[in-house]
Short mmCIF file of C-alpha atoms in Angstrom, two decimals:
data_model
loop_
_atom_site.label_atom_id
_atom_site.label_comp_id
_atom_site.label_asym_id
_atom_site.label_seq_id
_atom_site.Cartn_x
_atom_site.Cartn_y
_atom_site.Cartn_z
CA UNK A 1 37.03 45.12 25.70
CA UNK A 2 34.61 42.23 26.15
CA UNK A 3 34.44 41.68 22.43
CA UNK A 4 38.29 41.55 22.25
CA UNK A 5 38.54 39.09 25.12
CA UNK A 6 35.82 36.98 23.53
CA UNK A 7 37.71 36.90 20.19
CA UNK A 8 40.99 35.96 21.97
CA UNK A 9 39.21 33.13 23.72
CA UNK A 10 37.78 31.94 20.42
CA UNK A 11 41.28 32.12 18.89
CA UNK A 12 42.84 30.04 21.56
CA UNK A 13 39.92 27.56 21.50
CA UNK A 14 40.49 27.07 17.77
CA UNK A 15 44.29 26.72 17.87
CA UNK A 16 44.20 24.46 20.88
CA UNK A 17 42.91 21.65 18.73
CA UNK A 18 45.68 21.97 16.12
CA UNK A 19 48.31 19.17 16.22
CA UNK A 20 51.12 21.73 16.46
CA UNK A 21 49.76 23.65 19.44
CA UNK A 22 51.03 21.73 22.39
CA UNK A 23 54.30 20.56 20.76
CA UNK A 24 55.09 24.21 20.00
CA UNK A 25 54.53 25.20 23.58
CA UNK A 26 56.62 22.33 24.99
CA UNK A 27 59.35 23.16 22.43
CA UNK A 28 59.49 26.72 23.72
CA UNK A 29 59.80 25.39 27.27
CA UNK A 30 62.63 23.10 26.13
CA UNK A 31 64.51 26.10 24.79
CA UNK A 32 63.96 28.10 28.00
CA UNK A 33 65.16 25.14 30.06
CA UNK A 34 68.36 24.92 27.93
CA UNK A 35 69.11 28.59 28.62
CA UNK A 36 68.40 28.12 32.37
CA UNK A 37 70.91 25.25 32.35
CA UNK A 38 73.49 27.39 30.48
CA UNK A 39 73.03 30.05 33.04
CA UNK A 40 73.51 27.49 35.82
CA UNK A 41 76.57 26.24 34.16
CA UNK A 42 78.11 29.75 34.12
CA UNK A 43 77.34 29.91 37.82
CA UNK A 44 79.47 26.77 38.26
CA UNK A 45 76.70 23.94 38.54
CA UNK A 46 79.03 21.37 36.89
CA UNK A 47 81.91 22.40 39.04
CA UNK A 48 79.91 21.93 42.17
CA UNK A 49 78.78 18.41 41.17
CA UNK A 50 82.23 17.45 39.84
CA UNK A 51 83.64 18.27 43.34
CA UNK A 52 80.90 16.53 45.34
CA UNK A 53 79.44 13.75 43.08
CA UNK A 54 81.99 13.19 40.35
CA UNK A 55 80.22 10.14 38.88
CA UNK A 56 77.38 12.39 37.70
CA UNK A 57 79.44 14.79 35.58
CA UNK A 58 81.33 14.28 32.32
CA UNK A 59 84.73 15.93 32.25
CA UNK A 60 85.58 15.34 28.60
CA UNK A 61 84.43 17.81 25.95
CA UNK A 62 84.78 15.36 23.07
CA UNK A 63 82.71 12.74 24.83
CA UNK A 64 79.95 15.45 25.62
CA UNK A 65 79.84 16.51 21.92
CA UNK A 66 79.70 12.92 20.64
CA UNK A 67 76.86 12.05 23.08
CA UNK A 68 74.85 15.12 22.26
CA UNK A 69 75.50 14.46 18.45
CA UNK A 70 74.07 10.88 18.88
CA UNK A 71 71.02 12.23 20.88
CA UNK A 72 70.32 14.87 18.20
CA UNK A 73 70.49 12.37 15.28
CA UNK A 74 68.55 9.75 17.08
CA UNK A 75 65.70 12.19 18.21
CA UNK A 76 65.32 13.46 14.62
CA UNK A 77 64.85 9.91 13.34
CA UNK A 78 62.48 9.15 16.31
CA UNK A 79 60.51 12.40 15.55
CA UNK A 80 60.24 11.78 11.88
CA UNK A 81 59.02 8.23 12.47
CA UNK A 82 56.42 9.32 14.98
CA UNK A 83 55.10 12.12 12.75
CA UNK A 84 54.93 9.63 9.89
CA UNK A 85 52.86 7.26 11.98
CA UNK A 86 50.46 10.04 12.90
CA UNK A 87 49.96 10.80 9.10
CA UNK A 88 49.41 7.04 8.43
CA UNK A 89 46.90 6.91 11.26
CA UNK A 90 44.99 9.86 9.91
CA UNK A 91 44.94 8.58 6.38
CA UNK A 92 43.76 5.20 7.40
CA UNK A 93 41.08 6.48 9.73
CA UNK A 94 39.86 8.73 6.89
CA UNK A 95 39.76 6.05 4.31
CA UNK A 96 38.37 3.28 6.46
CA UNK A 97 35.95 5.09 8.69
CA UNK A 98 35.10 8.82 8.15
CA UNK A 99 37.00 12.11 7.58
CA UNK A 100 34.85 13.62 10.25
CA UNK A 101 36.71 11.80 13.05
CA UNK A 102 40.10 13.40 12.01
CA UNK A 103 39.73 16.48 14.31
CA UNK A 104 39.21 14.20 17.38
CA UNK A 105 42.32 12.10 16.44
CA UNK A 106 44.40 15.30 15.74
CA UNK A 107 43.44 16.91 18.99
CA UNK A 108 44.70 13.77 21.00
CA UNK A 109 46.51 15.46 23.86
CA UNK A 110 48.74 12.35 24.60
CA UNK A 111 50.19 12.21 21.14
CA UNK A 112 50.78 15.92 21.13
CA UNK A 113 52.59 15.81 24.44
CA UNK A 114 54.95 12.99 23.16
CA UNK A 115 55.77 14.86 20.01
CA UNK A 116 56.36 17.98 21.95
CA UNK A 117 58.73 16.11 24.37
CA UNK A 118 60.72 15.03 21.23
CA UNK A 119 61.17 18.53 20.04
CA UNK A 120 61.92 20.05 23.32
CA UNK A 121 64.66 17.50 24.06
CA UNK A 122 65.98 17.90 20.66
CA UNK A 123 66.24 21.72 21.01
CA UNK A 124 67.72 21.27 24.41
CA UNK A 125 70.49 19.08 23.11
CA UNK A 126 71.24 21.46 20.28
CA UNK A 127 71.62 24.48 22.56
CA UNK A 128 73.72 22.61 25.04
CA UNK A 129 75.98 21.33 22.23
CA UNK A 130 76.39 24.89 20.87
CA UNK A 131 77.29 26.15 24.39
CA UNK A 132 80.37 23.85 24.66
CA UNK A 133 83.43 25.95 23.94
CA UNK A 134 86.09 24.46 21.59
CA UNK A 135 88.94 25.12 24.06
CA UNK A 136 86.94 24.77 27.26
CA UNK A 137 88.80 23.62 30.34
CA UNK A 138 87.37 20.99 32.61
CA UNK A 139 85.47 23.39 34.79
CA UNK A 140 83.68 24.98 31.81
CA UNK A 141 82.36 21.67 30.30
CA UNK A 142 78.52 21.52 30.89
CA UNK A 143 78.85 18.00 32.25
CA UNK A 144 75.78 18.24 34.45
CA UNK A 145 73.68 19.63 31.46
CA UNK A 146 74.80 16.65 29.37
CA UNK A 147 73.61 14.26 32.17
CA UNK A 148 70.26 15.97 32.01
CA UNK A 149 70.16 15.40 28.27
CA UNK A 150 70.83 11.67 28.89
CA UNK A 151 67.84 11.44 31.25
CA UNK A 152 65.63 13.38 28.83
CA UNK A 153 66.57 11.05 25.93
CA UNK A 154 65.87 7.96 27.99
CA UNK A 155 62.56 9.47 28.86
CA UNK A 156 61.88 10.07 25.07
CA UNK A 157 62.55 6.40 24.52
CA UNK A 158 59.99 5.42 27.15
CA UNK A 159 57.58 7.98 25.60
CA UNK A 160 58.16 6.33 22.22
CA UNK A 161 57.16 2.94 23.48
CA UNK A 162 54.01 4.44 24.98
CA UNK A 163 53.34 6.38 21.68
CA UNK A 164 53.56 3.10 19.65
CA UNK A 165 51.02 1.46 22.11
CA UNK A 166 48.68 4.52 22.12
CA UNK A 167 48.66 5.03 18.42
CA UNK A 168 47.97 1.30 17.75
CA UNK A 169 44.94 1.63 20.21
CA UNK A 170 43.76 4.80 18.57
CA UNK A 171 43.14 3.31 15.22
CA UNK A 172 40.95 0.52 16.45
CA UNK A 173 37.34 1.25 15.67
CA UNK A 174 36.06 0.15 19.08
CA UNK A 175 38.18 2.89 20.71
CA UNK A 176 37.14 5.46 18.13
CA UNK A 177 33.53 4.73 18.79
CA UNK A 178 34.06 4.69 22.58
CA UNK A 179 35.74 8.14 22.48
CA UNK A 180 33.03 9.62 20.30
CA UNK A 181 30.38 8.17 22.65
CA UNK A 182 32.05 9.35 25.79
CA UNK A 183 32.40 12.96 24.47
CA UNK A 184 28.79 13.11 23.29
CA UNK A 185 27.40 11.45 26.42
CA UNK A 186 29.33 14.04 28.55
CA UNK A 187 27.91 16.92 26.51
CA UNK A 188 24.31 15.53 26.52
CA UNK A 189 24.36 14.86 30.36
CA UNK A 190 25.47 18.50 30.84
CA UNK A 191 22.58 19.73 28.70
CA UNK A 192 20.15 17.50 30.49
CA UNK A 193 21.27 18.58 33.95
CA UNK A 194 20.93 22.29 32.96
CA UNK A 195 17.56 22.19 31.31
CA UNK A 196 14.56 23.67 33.07
CA UNK A 197 12.21 20.96 34.62
CA UNK A 198 9.14 23.21 34.33
CA UNK A 199 7.61 24.09 30.94
CA UNK A 200 8.57 27.61 29.92
CA UNK A 201 6.49 29.67 27.36
CA UNK A 202 8.47 31.90 25.10
CA UNK A 203 6.78 34.98 23.62
CA UNK A 204 5.94 35.22 19.89
CA UNK A 205 8.72 36.70 17.85
CA UNK A 206 7.08 37.74 14.50
CA UNK A 207 7.55 41.40 15.11
CA UNK A 208 11.03 41.14 16.61
CA UNK A 209 14.07 42.97 15.02
CA UNK A 210 16.22 40.63 12.99
CA UNK A 211 20.18 40.78 13.06
CA UNK A 212 22.32 39.03 10.36
CA UNK A 213 25.57 37.24 10.75
CA UNK A 214 28.62 39.39 10.12
CA UNK A 215 30.97 36.44 9.20
CA UNK A 216 30.74 32.87 7.89
CA UNK A 217 31.81 29.50 9.39
CA UNK A 218 30.48 26.73 11.52
CA UNK A 219 28.64 27.89 14.51
CA UNK A 220 30.74 26.05 17.11
CA UNK A 221 29.24 27.43 20.39
CA UNK A 222 27.63 30.48 21.90
CA UNK A 223 28.81 32.45 24.92
CA UNK A 224 25.40 32.06 26.55
CA UNK A 225 26.24 33.71 29.79
CA UNK A 226 27.37 36.95 27.85
CA UNK A 227 24.27 36.86 25.68
CA UNK A 228 22.02 36.58 28.74
CA UNK A 229 23.86 39.42 30.39
CA UNK A 230 23.41 41.63 27.40
CA UNK A 231 19.74 40.79 27.21
CA UNK A 232 19.21 41.53 30.90
CA UNK A 233 21.19 44.76 30.77
CA UNK A 234 19.26 46.19 27.84
CA UNK A 235 15.76 44.82 28.94
CA UNK A 236 15.31 42.63 25.85
CA UNK A 237 14.94 39.02 24.83
CA UNK A 238 16.74 37.06 22.15
CA UNK A 239 15.88 34.25 19.83
CA UNK A 240 18.74 32.31 18.21
CA UNK A 241 17.61 31.28 14.65
CA UNK A 242 20.28 28.73 13.77
CA UNK A 243 21.36 25.47 15.56
CA UNK A 244 24.89 24.95 16.67
CA UNK A 245 27.00 22.89 14.13
CA UNK A 246 25.36 24.47 11.09
CA UNK A 247 27.51 26.32 8.57
CA UNK A 248 26.46 29.97 8.56
CA UNK A 249 26.98 32.19 5.57
CA UNK A 250 27.76 35.85 5.91
CA UNK A 251 24.45 37.96 5.94
CA UNK A 252 22.23 35.09 6.92
CA UNK A 253 19.60 35.96 9.72
CA UNK A 254 21.17 34.83 13.04
CA UNK A 255 19.39 36.56 15.91
CA UNK A 256 16.05 38.13 16.73
CA UNK A 257 15.78 40.78 19.46
CA UNK A 258 12.60 41.91 21.22
CA UNK A 259 13.77 45.52 21.22
CA UNK A 260 15.79 47.25 18.54
CA UNK A 261 19.50 47.48 19.47
CA UNK A 262 21.91 50.24 18.62
CA UNK A 263 24.96 49.26 16.39
CA UNK A 264 27.31 48.79 19.33
CA UNK A 265 25.05 46.45 21.34
CA UNK A 266 24.10 44.57 18.24
CA UNK A 267 27.78 43.99 17.44
CA UNK A 268 28.39 42.80 20.99
CA UNK A 269 25.51 40.32 20.88
CA UNK A 270 26.69 38.93 17.58
CA UNK A 271 30.28 38.54 19.03
CA UNK A 272 28.84 35.93 21.42
CA UNK A 273 28.47 33.60 18.51
CA UNK A 274 31.67 31.69 18.18
CA UNK A 275 32.51 30.39 14.72
CA UNK A 276 35.24 27.95 13.60
CA UNK A 277 36.19 26.11 10.32
CA UNK A 278 35.58 22.70 11.96
CA UNK A 279 33.29 20.97 14.50
CA UNK A 280 33.98 19.41 17.87
CA UNK A 281 31.85 16.99 19.78
CA UNK A 282 32.36 18.56 23.19
CA UNK A 283 30.62 21.74 21.79
CA UNK A 284 27.96 19.96 19.70
CA UNK A 285 26.65 16.50 20.58
CA UNK A 286 24.91 16.18 17.12
CA UNK A 287 28.34 15.72 15.53
CA UNK A 288 28.76 12.33 17.34
CA UNK A 289 25.50 11.10 15.70
CA UNK A 290 26.94 12.31 12.34
CA UNK A 291 30.18 10.58 12.89
CA UNK A 292 28.75 7.26 14.06
CA UNK A 293 26.28 7.27 11.24
CA UNK A 294 28.98 7.87 8.62
CA UNK A 295 31.13 5.09 10.23
CA UNK A 296 28.08 2.73 9.87
CA UNK A 297 27.42 3.84 6.26
CA UNK A 298 31.22 3.52 5.32
CA UNK A 299 31.28 0.07 6.90
CA UNK A 300 28.38 -1.12 4.76
CA UNK A 301 29.64 0.41 1.52
CA UNK A 302 30.81 -2.07 -1.17
CA UNK A 303 34.38 -0.88 -0.86
CA UNK A 304 34.70 -1.59 2.82
CA UNK A 305 31.98 -4.25 3.45
CA UNK A 306 32.45 -4.60 7.16
CA UNK A 307 29.01 -5.44 8.89
CA UNK A 308 30.68 -6.06 12.19
CA UNK A 309 31.61 -2.38 12.56
CA UNK A 310 28.21 -1.32 11.46
CA UNK A 311 26.70 -3.52 14.22
CA UNK A 312 29.04 -2.02 16.82
CA UNK A 313 28.19 1.45 15.67
CA UNK A 314 24.45 0.84 15.97
CA UNK A 315 24.94 -0.20 19.63
CA UNK A 316 26.54 3.22 20.40
CA UNK A 317 23.78 4.99 18.41
CA UNK A 318 21.20 3.23 20.56
CA UNK A 319 22.67 4.42 23.79
CA UNK A 320 22.98 7.95 22.47
CA UNK A 321 19.48 8.08 21.21
CA UNK A 322 18.13 6.81 24.53
CA UNK A 323 20.01 9.57 26.25
CA UNK A 324 18.71 12.14 23.78
CA UNK A 325 15.18 11.17 24.66
CA UNK A 326 15.76 12.67 28.11
CA UNK A 327 16.60 16.07 26.58
CA UNK A 328 13.90 18.55 25.44
CA UNK A 329 13.86 19.88 21.89
CA UNK A 330 13.74 23.45 22.94
CA UNK A 331 16.46 25.29 24.94
CA UNK A 332 15.04 28.26 26.74
CA UNK A 333 17.32 30.16 29.24
CA UNK A 334 15.85 32.03 32.02
CA UNK A 335 16.98 34.66 34.46
CA UNK A 336 14.93 35.25 37.75
CA UNK A 337 12.44 32.70 36.28
CA UNK A 338 11.81 34.89 33.17
CA UNK A 339 12.60 33.42 29.78
CA UNK A 340 15.21 35.60 28.22
CA UNK A 341 16.97 33.51 25.38
CA UNK A 342 15.49 30.96 23.04
CA UNK A 343 18.05 28.68 21.35
CA UNK A 344 17.13 26.78 18.19
CA UNK A 345 18.35 23.24 18.29
CA UNK A 346 17.79 20.11 16.14
CA UNK A 347 14.69 18.15 17.27
CA UNK A 348 14.69 14.52 18.12
CA UNK A 349 12.51 13.80 15.08
CA UNK A 350 14.95 15.48 12.82
CA UNK A 351 17.98 13.91 14.42
CA UNK A 352 16.40 10.38 14.16
CA UNK A 353 15.43 10.99 10.57
CA UNK A 354 18.92 12.18 9.57
CA UNK A 355 20.53 9.10 11.16
CA UNK A 356 18.13 6.60 9.54
CA UNK A 357 17.95 8.26 6.14
CA UNK A 358 21.61 7.49 5.64
CA UNK A 359 21.64 4.05 7.18
CA UNK A 360 18.53 2.90 5.21
CA UNK A 361 20.09 3.62 1.91
CA UNK A 362 22.98 1.27 2.55
CA UNK A 363 21.66 -1.30 4.99
CA UNK A 364 18.05 -2.02 3.69
CA UNK A 365 19.30 -5.10 1.86
CA UNK A 366 21.13 -6.63 4.84
CA UNK A 367 18.73 -8.49 7.18
CA UNK A 368 21.32 -8.69 9.99
CA UNK A 369 21.62 -4.89 10.05
CA UNK A 370 17.76 -4.63 9.87
CA UNK A 371 17.45 -6.93 12.81
CA UNK A 372 19.91 -4.79 14.84
CA UNK A 373 17.97 -1.68 13.97
CA UNK A 374 14.64 -3.37 15.04
CA UNK A 375 16.27 -4.25 18.39
CA UNK A 376 17.42 -0.66 18.72
CA UNK A 377 13.91 0.75 18.09
CA UNK A 378 12.37 -1.88 20.50
CA UNK A 379 14.79 -0.79 23.18
CA UNK A 380 14.02 3.03 22.54
CA UNK A 381 10.36 2.21 22.75
CA UNK A 382 10.72 1.18 26.42
CA UNK A 383 12.94 4.13 27.40
CA UNK A 384 11.69 7.12 29.40
CA UNK A 385 11.31 10.35 27.31
CA UNK A 386 10.44 13.94 27.98
CA UNK A 387 8.05 14.25 25.13
CA UNK A 388 5.46 11.74 23.75
CA UNK A 389 6.18 12.83 20.18
CA UNK A 390 9.55 11.03 20.48
CA UNK A 391 7.84 7.68 20.55
CA UNK A 392 5.77 8.73 17.58
CA UNK A 393 9.00 9.47 15.65
CA UNK A 394 10.26 6.14 16.45
CA UNK A 395 7.18 4.43 15.15
CA UNK A 396 7.35 6.45 11.95
CA UNK A 397 10.93 5.47 11.25
CA UNK A 398 10.12 1.80 12.06
CA UNK A 399 7.46 1.88 9.37
CA UNK A 400 9.74 3.62 6.89
CA UNK A 401 12.61 1.21 7.44
CA UNK A 402 10.22 -1.79 7.19
CA UNK A 403 8.83 -0.65 3.77
CA UNK A 404 12.29 0.03 2.42
CA UNK A 405 13.71 -3.33 3.66
CA UNK A 406 10.61 -5.25 2.46
CA UNK A 407 11.02 -3.97 -1.08
CA UNK A 408 14.79 -4.60 -1.08
CA UNK A 409 14.91 -8.17 0.46
CA UNK A 410 14.45 -10.90 -2.08
CA UNK A 411 14.60 -13.91 0.17
CA UNK A 412 11.20 -14.89 1.71
CA UNK A 413 12.87 -16.17 4.91
CA UNK A 414 14.43 -12.64 5.37
CA UNK A 415 10.99 -11.08 4.92
CA UNK A 416 9.46 -13.53 7.45
CA UNK A 417 12.08 -12.40 10.02
CA UNK A 418 11.17 -8.80 9.33
CA UNK A 419 7.49 -9.32 9.69
CA UNK A 420 8.03 -11.19 13.03
CA UNK A 421 9.76 -8.08 14.37
CA UNK A 422 7.01 -5.84 13.11
CA UNK A 423 4.51 -7.89 15.11
CA UNK A 424 6.20 -6.65 18.30
CA UNK A 425 5.32 -3.05 17.27
CA UNK A 426 1.79 -3.97 16.06
CA UNK A 427 2.63 -2.92 12.60
CA UNK A 428 1.28 -4.70 9.53
CA UNK A 429 2.60 -3.58 6.23
CA UNK A 430 0.06 -5.54 4.39
CA UNK A 431 -2.82 -3.27 5.33
CA UNK A 432 -0.78 -0.05 4.65
CA UNK A 433 -0.13 0.90 8.25
#
């Protein structure tokens, strides 16, 4: 039963980020609301308002049909235009920045709610129009329902104005970077707050039993509470062999167990690993570094040639790296002060290397970007960190970047600027340091 519930949770987590999820739900609500209004009309709602507040109720069937027909045609045009703008937004963002940012734009709740409102109002108007009888007398004309459709259509027009404003803001690179940064910062702060302050020693795992993945996909997240509960219940410990965000192939070693598990328990333990065909920052902060790095690289490519965007992206990378220095490389979960689950995660050294390896290739010839990176490293050197090796990794990347840049810069003035920055780090490339 727990496995089924976990799979259902995974299913809803995945479809929640689809562009059609919320519009579909709101559309169903619009249909239900239409049937409720039809039911109220049969009870005499329009007749009651016609007798008490006649100004609010239409009493002409032809006028009601004409209004609803205009609303339906207008809403279809509005909806087509809005969907077209979303597609243009996604295409432009993919070409100008990075395809990796598309899931974040698609899952924008505000745009989904606006599109859902259009569809719900459209369906409402259609069902109310169908409910008008050809030979209906004045008391059977759904005048109050038509009045509701007028209010809904006006609300759709207001939502369209908001949609235009929101979508024009969404495509701006500063807002894209800000959203990526905020999501990653939130995830990192959560991990930093939950990490154990005292050093925890995890036992050796060479003789532990290995369990392989039973499916493929991106390891999106892990139901850690459930995995800890399984380990505690069966008096064992687990070591997770792969980091979140990696693409896992069927049959690849995924989990180590201190004790051998029977088939049912092993299946239950493997079910705590939640796979998906895409990646989301709120589950894996590393994706934010990948996205910002790709935006930087794309901006410096010959086809885009936008150093200003690259400079902005490096600013956000600087803040995220400084925050990452407060997080330990190892994630060990305990229960009653006993280590019970070891989670493999990407180290700071590996993360910094992956970021810089891509940036160096496209930016080593641009002294402005090199200056910005040196300022970033200087800032990181003065930040608090939970492990001294983090500072060593920073120095190593400074030396690597300096060597690459020194061999790529042809102007002596640019080289002098580079060497002046290296003096702040006590690095002299001339003596091979």
